[in-house]
mmCIF file of C-alpha atoms in Angstrom:
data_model
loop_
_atom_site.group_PDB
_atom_site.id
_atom_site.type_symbol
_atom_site.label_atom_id
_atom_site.label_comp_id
_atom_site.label_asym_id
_atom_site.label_seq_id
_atom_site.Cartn_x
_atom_site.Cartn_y
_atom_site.Cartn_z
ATOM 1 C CA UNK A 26 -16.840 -20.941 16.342
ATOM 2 C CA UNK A 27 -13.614 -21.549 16.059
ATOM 3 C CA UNK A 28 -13.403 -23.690 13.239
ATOM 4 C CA UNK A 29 -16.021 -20.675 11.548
ATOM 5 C CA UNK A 30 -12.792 -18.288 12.073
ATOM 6 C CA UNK A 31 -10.708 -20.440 10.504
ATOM 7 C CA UNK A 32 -12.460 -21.081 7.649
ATOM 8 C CA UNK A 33 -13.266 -17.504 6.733
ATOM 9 C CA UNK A 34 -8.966 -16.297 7.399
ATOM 10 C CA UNK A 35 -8.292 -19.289 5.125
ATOM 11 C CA UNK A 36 -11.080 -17.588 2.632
ATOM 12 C CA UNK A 37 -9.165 -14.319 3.312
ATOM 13 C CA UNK A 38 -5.833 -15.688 2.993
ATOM 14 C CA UNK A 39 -7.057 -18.058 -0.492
ATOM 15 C CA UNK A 40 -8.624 -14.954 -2.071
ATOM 16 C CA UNK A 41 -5.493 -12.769 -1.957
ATOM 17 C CA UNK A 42 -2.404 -14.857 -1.976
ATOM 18 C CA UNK A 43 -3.768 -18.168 -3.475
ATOM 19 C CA UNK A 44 -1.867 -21.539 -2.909
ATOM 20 C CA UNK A 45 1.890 -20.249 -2.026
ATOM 21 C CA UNK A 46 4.938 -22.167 -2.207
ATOM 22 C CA UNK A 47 7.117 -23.023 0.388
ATOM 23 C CA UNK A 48 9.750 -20.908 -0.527
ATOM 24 C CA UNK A 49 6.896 -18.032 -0.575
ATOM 25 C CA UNK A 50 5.939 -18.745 3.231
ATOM 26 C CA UNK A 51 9.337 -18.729 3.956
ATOM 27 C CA UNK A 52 10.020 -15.558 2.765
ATOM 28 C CA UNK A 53 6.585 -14.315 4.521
ATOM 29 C CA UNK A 54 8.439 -15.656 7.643
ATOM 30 C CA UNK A 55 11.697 -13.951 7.192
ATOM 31 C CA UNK A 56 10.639 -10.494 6.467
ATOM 32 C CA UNK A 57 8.905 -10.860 9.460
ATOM 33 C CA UNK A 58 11.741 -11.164 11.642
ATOM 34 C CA UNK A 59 12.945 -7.732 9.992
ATOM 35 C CA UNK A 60 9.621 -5.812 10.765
ATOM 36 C CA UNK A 61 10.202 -2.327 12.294
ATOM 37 C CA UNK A 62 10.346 -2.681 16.196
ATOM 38 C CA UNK A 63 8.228 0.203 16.388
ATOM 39 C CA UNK A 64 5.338 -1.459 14.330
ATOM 40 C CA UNK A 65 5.992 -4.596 16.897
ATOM 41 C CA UNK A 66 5.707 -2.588 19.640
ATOM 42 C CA UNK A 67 2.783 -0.955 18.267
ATOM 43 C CA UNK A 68 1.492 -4.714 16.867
ATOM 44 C CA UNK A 69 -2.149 -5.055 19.231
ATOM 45 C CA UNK A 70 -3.002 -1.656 18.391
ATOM 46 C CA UNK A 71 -2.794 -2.003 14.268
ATOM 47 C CA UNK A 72 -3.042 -5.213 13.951
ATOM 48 C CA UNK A 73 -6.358 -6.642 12.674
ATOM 49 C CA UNK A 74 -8.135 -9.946 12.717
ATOM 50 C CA UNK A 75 -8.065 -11.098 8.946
ATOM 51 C CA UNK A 76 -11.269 -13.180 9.525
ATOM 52 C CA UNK A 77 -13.686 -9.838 10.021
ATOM 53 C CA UNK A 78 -12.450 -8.394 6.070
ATOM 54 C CA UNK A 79 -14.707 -9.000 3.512
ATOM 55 C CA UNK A 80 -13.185 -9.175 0.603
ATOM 56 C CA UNK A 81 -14.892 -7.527 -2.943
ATOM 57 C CA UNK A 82 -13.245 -6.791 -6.151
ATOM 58 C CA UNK A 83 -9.570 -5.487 -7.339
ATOM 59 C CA UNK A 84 -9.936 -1.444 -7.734
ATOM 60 C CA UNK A 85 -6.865 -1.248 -8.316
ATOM 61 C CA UNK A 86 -3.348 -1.562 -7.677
ATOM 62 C CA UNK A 87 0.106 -1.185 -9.422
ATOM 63 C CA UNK A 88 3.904 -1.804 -8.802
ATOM 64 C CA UNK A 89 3.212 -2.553 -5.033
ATOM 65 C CA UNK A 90 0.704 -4.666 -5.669
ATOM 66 C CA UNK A 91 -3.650 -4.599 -5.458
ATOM 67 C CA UNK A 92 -6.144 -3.221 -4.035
ATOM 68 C CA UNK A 93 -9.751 -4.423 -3.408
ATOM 69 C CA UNK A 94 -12.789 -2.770 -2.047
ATOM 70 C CA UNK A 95 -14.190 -4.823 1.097
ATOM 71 C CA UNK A 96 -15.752 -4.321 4.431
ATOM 72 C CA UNK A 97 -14.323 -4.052 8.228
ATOM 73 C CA UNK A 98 -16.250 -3.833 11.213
ATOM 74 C CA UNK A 99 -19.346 -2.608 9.138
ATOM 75 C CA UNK A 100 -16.768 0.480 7.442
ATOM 76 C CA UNK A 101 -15.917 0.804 3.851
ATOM 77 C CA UNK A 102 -12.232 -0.008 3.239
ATOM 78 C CA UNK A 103 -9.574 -0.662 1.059
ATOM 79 C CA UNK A 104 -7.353 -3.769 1.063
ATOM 80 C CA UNK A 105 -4.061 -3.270 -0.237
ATOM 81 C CA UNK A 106 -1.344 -6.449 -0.552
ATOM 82 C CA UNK A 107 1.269 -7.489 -2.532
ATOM 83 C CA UNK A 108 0.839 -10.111 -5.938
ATOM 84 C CA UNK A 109 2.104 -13.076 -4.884
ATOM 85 C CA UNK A 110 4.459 -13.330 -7.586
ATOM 86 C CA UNK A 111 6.310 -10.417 -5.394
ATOM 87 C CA UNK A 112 6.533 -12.286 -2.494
ATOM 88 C CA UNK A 113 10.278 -11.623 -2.453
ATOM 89 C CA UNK A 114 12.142 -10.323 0.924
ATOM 90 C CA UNK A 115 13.012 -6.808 -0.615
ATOM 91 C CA UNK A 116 9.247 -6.253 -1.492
ATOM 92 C CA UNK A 117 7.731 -7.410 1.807
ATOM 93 C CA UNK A 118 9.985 -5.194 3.520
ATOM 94 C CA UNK A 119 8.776 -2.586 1.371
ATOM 95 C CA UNK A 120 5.689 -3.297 2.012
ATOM 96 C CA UNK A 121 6.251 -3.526 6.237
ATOM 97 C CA UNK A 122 8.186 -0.253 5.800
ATOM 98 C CA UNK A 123 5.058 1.486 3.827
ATOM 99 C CA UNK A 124 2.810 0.153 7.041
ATOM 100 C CA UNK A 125 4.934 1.353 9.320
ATOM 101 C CA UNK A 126 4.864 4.690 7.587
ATOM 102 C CA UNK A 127 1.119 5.274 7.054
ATOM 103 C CA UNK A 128 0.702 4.095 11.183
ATOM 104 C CA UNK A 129 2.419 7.435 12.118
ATOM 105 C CA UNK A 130 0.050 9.476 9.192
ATOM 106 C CA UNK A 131 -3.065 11.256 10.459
ATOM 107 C CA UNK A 132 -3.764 14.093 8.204
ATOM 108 C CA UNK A 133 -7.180 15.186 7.175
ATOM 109 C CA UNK A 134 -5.788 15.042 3.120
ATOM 110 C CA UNK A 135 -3.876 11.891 3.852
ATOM 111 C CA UNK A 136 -5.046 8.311 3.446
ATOM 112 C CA UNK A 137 -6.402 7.216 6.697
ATOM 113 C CA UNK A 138 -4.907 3.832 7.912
ATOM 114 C CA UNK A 139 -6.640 1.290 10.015
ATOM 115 C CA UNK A 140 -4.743 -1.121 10.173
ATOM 116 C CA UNK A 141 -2.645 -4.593 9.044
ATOM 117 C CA UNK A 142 -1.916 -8.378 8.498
ATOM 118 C CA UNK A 143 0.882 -10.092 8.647
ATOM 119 C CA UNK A 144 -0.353 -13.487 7.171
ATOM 120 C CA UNK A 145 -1.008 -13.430 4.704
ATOM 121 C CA UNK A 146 0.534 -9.626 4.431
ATOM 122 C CA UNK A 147 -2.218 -6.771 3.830
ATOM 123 C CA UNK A 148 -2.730 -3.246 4.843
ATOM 124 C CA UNK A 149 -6.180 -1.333 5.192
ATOM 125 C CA UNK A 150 -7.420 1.817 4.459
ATOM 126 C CA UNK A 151 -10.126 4.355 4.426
ATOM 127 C CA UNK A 152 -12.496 3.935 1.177
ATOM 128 C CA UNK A 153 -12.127 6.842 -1.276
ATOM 129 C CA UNK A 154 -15.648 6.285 -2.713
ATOM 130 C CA UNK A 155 -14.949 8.584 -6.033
ATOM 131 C CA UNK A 156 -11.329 6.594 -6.939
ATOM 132 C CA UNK A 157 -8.229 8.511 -7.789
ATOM 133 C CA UNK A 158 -8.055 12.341 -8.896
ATOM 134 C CA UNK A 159 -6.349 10.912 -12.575
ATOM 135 C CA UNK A 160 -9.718 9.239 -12.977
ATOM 136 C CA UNK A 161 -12.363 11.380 -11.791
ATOM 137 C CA UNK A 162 -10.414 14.033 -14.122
ATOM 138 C CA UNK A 163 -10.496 11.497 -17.438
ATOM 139 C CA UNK A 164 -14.397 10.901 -16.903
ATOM 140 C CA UNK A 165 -16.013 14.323 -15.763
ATOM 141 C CA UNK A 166 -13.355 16.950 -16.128
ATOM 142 C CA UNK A 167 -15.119 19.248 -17.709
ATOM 143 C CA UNK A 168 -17.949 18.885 -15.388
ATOM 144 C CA UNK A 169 -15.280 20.965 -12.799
ATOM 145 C CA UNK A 170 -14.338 24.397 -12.617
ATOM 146 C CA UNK A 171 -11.881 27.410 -10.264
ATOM 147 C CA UNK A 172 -14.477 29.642 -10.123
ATOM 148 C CA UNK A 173 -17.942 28.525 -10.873
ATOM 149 C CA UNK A 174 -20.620 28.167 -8.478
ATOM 150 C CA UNK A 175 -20.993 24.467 -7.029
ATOM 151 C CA UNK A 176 -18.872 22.914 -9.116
ATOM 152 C CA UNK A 177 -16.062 24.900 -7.961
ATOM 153 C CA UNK A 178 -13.717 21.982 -6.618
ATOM 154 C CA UNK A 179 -10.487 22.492 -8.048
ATOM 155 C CA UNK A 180 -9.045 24.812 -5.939
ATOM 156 C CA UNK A 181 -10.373 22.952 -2.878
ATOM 157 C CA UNK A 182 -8.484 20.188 -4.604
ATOM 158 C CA UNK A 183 -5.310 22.397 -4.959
ATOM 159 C CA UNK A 184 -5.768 23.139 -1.061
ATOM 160 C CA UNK A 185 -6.278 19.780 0.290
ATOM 161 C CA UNK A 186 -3.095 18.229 -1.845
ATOM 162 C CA UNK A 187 -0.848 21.873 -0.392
ATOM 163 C CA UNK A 188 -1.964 20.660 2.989
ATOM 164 C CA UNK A 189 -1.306 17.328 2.834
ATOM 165 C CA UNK A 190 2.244 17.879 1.604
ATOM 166 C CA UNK A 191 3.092 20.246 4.023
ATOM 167 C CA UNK A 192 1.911 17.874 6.604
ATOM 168 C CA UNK A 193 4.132 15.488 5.303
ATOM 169 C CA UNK A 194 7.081 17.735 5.172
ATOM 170 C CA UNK A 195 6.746 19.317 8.160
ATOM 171 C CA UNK A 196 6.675 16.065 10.190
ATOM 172 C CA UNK A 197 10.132 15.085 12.401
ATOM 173 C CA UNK A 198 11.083 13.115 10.511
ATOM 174 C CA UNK A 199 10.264 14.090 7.677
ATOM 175 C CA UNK A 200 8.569 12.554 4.749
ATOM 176 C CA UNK A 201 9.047 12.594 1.286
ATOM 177 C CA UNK A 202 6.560 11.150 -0.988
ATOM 178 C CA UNK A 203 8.279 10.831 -4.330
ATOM 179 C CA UNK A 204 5.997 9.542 -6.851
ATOM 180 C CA UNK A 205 2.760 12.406 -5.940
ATOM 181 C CA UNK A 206 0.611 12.377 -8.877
ATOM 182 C CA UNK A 207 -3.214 12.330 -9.746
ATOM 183 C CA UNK A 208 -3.147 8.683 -10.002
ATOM 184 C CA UNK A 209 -2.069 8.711 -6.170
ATOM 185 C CA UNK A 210 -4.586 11.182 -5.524
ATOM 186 C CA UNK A 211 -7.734 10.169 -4.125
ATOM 187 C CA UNK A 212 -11.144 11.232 -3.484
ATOM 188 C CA UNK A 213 -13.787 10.585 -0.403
ATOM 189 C CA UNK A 214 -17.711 10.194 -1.464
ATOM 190 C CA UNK A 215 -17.896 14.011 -0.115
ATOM 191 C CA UNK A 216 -15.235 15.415 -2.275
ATOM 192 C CA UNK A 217 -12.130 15.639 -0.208
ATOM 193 C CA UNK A 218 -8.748 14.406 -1.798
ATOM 194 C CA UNK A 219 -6.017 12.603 0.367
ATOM 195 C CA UNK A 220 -2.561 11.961 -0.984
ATOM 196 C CA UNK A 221 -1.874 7.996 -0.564
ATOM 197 C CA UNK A 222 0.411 5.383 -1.696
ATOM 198 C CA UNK A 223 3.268 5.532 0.181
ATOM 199 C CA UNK A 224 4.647 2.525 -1.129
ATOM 200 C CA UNK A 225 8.115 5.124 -2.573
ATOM 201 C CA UNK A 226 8.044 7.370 0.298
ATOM 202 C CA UNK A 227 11.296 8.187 2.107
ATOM 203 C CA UNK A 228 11.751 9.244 5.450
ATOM 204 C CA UNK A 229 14.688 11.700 5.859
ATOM 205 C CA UNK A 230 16.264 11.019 9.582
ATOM 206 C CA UNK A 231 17.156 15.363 9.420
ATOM 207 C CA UNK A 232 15.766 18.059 7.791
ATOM 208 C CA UNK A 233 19.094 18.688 5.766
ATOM 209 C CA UNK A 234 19.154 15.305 4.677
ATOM 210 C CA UNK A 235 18.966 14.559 0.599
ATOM 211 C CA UNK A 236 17.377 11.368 -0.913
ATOM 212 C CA UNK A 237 19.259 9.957 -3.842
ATOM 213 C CA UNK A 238 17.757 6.829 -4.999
ATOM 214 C CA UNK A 239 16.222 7.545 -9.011
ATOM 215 C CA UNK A 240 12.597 6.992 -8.253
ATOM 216 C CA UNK A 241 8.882 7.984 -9.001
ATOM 217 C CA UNK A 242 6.929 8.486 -12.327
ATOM 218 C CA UNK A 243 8.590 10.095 -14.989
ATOM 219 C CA UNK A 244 6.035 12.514 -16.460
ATOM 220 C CA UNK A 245 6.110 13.904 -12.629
ATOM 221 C CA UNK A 246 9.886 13.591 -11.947
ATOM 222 C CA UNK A 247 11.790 16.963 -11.231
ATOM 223 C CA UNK A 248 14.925 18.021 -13.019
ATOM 224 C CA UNK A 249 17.444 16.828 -10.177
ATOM 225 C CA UNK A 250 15.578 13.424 -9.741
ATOM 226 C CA UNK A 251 16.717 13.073 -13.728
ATOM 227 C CA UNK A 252 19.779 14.119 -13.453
ATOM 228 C CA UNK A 253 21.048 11.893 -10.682
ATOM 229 C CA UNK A 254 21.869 14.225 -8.236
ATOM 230 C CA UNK A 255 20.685 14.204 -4.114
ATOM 231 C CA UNK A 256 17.035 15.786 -4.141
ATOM 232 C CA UNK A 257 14.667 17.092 -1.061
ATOM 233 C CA UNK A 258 11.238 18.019 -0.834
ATOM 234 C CA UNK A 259 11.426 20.412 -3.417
ATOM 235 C CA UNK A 260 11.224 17.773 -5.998
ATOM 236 C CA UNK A 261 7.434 16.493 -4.510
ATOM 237 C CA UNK A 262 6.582 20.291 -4.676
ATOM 238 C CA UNK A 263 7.987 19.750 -8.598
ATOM 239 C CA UNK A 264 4.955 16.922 -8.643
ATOM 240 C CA UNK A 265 2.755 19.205 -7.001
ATOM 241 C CA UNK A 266 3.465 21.653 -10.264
ATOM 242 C CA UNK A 267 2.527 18.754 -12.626
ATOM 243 C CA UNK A 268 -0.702 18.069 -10.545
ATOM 244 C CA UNK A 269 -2.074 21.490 -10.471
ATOM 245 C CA UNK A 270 -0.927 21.774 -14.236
ATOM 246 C CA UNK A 271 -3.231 19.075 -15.025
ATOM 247 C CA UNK A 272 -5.847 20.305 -13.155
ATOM 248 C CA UNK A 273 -5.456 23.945 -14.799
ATOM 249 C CA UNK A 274 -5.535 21.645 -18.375
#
């Protein structure tokens, strides 16, 4: 048996990070030392046996890294982790700090986590059967109306996003997302959107605290985000504006 768990973490750990270099493992093994001592603490609870996922195919991904489709414990779930080209310290703290976020999250229109890896370094998530908001949009947008009988799923969209987002900014600390968008919008197999990838997100230690760092996607980015000056959580209620634009379009 316990040569059977080995072999299936080493399938695992070969399907998503491939042969890594020593300088790679190294850098796995220092930005462990700077996990969050909160997510330590909090380590047995979150912290998942890498030989019960079953891995599937990429369904996406982007600057953080991929995502695959796979199985845990019999649920649907999604497998995010970063490329290994990114194993770099800065980016696997990113990555610790984004776990260590989304363990605290538990919204009904936010991504549900489950749980993480530290070797090789992966986070899972709740399936969202239908994909991202941006796509479902691109392939059956006109299929979706405000108004109309059945179909009439945009303004539950519009609600589930607004309550998401307030969760978020009504949490102590509290949480900016910064790059909100339909891409980062997803969809369960019933219809109801959470707001995910929180790979960006800030936490502000007080309520009248400003985030400065230029960040997030530029067709989405609000005026004082562009012109370098300290921003809040008016500027994700800016995204929000671009989201339900493009829903109204």
């Amino acid at each position: 048996p316990a040569n059977k768990k080995a072999a299936a973490e080493s399938d695992v750990a070969t399907r998503l990070i491939g042969k890594l270099t020593p300088a790679q493992r190294a850098c796995i093994a220092q930005a462990a030392k700077r996990l969050p001592a909160s997510l330590v603490r909090a380590g047995e609870e979150w912290r998942v046996n890498v030989a019960e996922i079953s891995l599937e195919t990429v369904v996406g991904g982007g600057s953080s890294g991929d995502v695959h489709s796979g199985e845990y414990r019999g649920m649907r779930v999604a497998v995010k982790t970063p490329r290994p080209n990114m194993y770099e310290l800065e980016t696997l703290q990113a990555f610790a700090n984004e776990v260590h976020l989304m363990s605290r999250l538990r919204h009904p229109n936010v991504i549900r986590f489950i749980g993480y890896a530290w070797a090789p370094p992966l986070m899972i998530t709740e399936m969202c059967a239908l994909g991202t908001l941006q796509d479902l949009l691109r392939r059956r947008g006109s299929e979706f109306h405000w108004t109309r009988g059945a179909a009439c799923k945009k303004l539950d969209w519009a609600i589930g996003i607004a309550r998401g987002m307030s969760y978020l900014h009504g949490l102590s600390p509290q949480v900016l997302h910064r790059d909100l968008k339909c891409a980062n919008i997803f969809l369960t197999a019933s219809g109801v959107v959470k707001v995910g990838d929180f790979g960006i997100a800030k936490v502000l230690d007080h309520t009248t605290d400003l985030a400065k760092t230029q960040i997030g996607t530029p067709y989405y980015t609000s005026p004082e985000i562009f012109k370098n000056q300290p921003y809040g959580y008016a500027s994700d209620m800016w995204s929000l504006g671009c989201v339900l634009y493009e829903l109204v379009a």
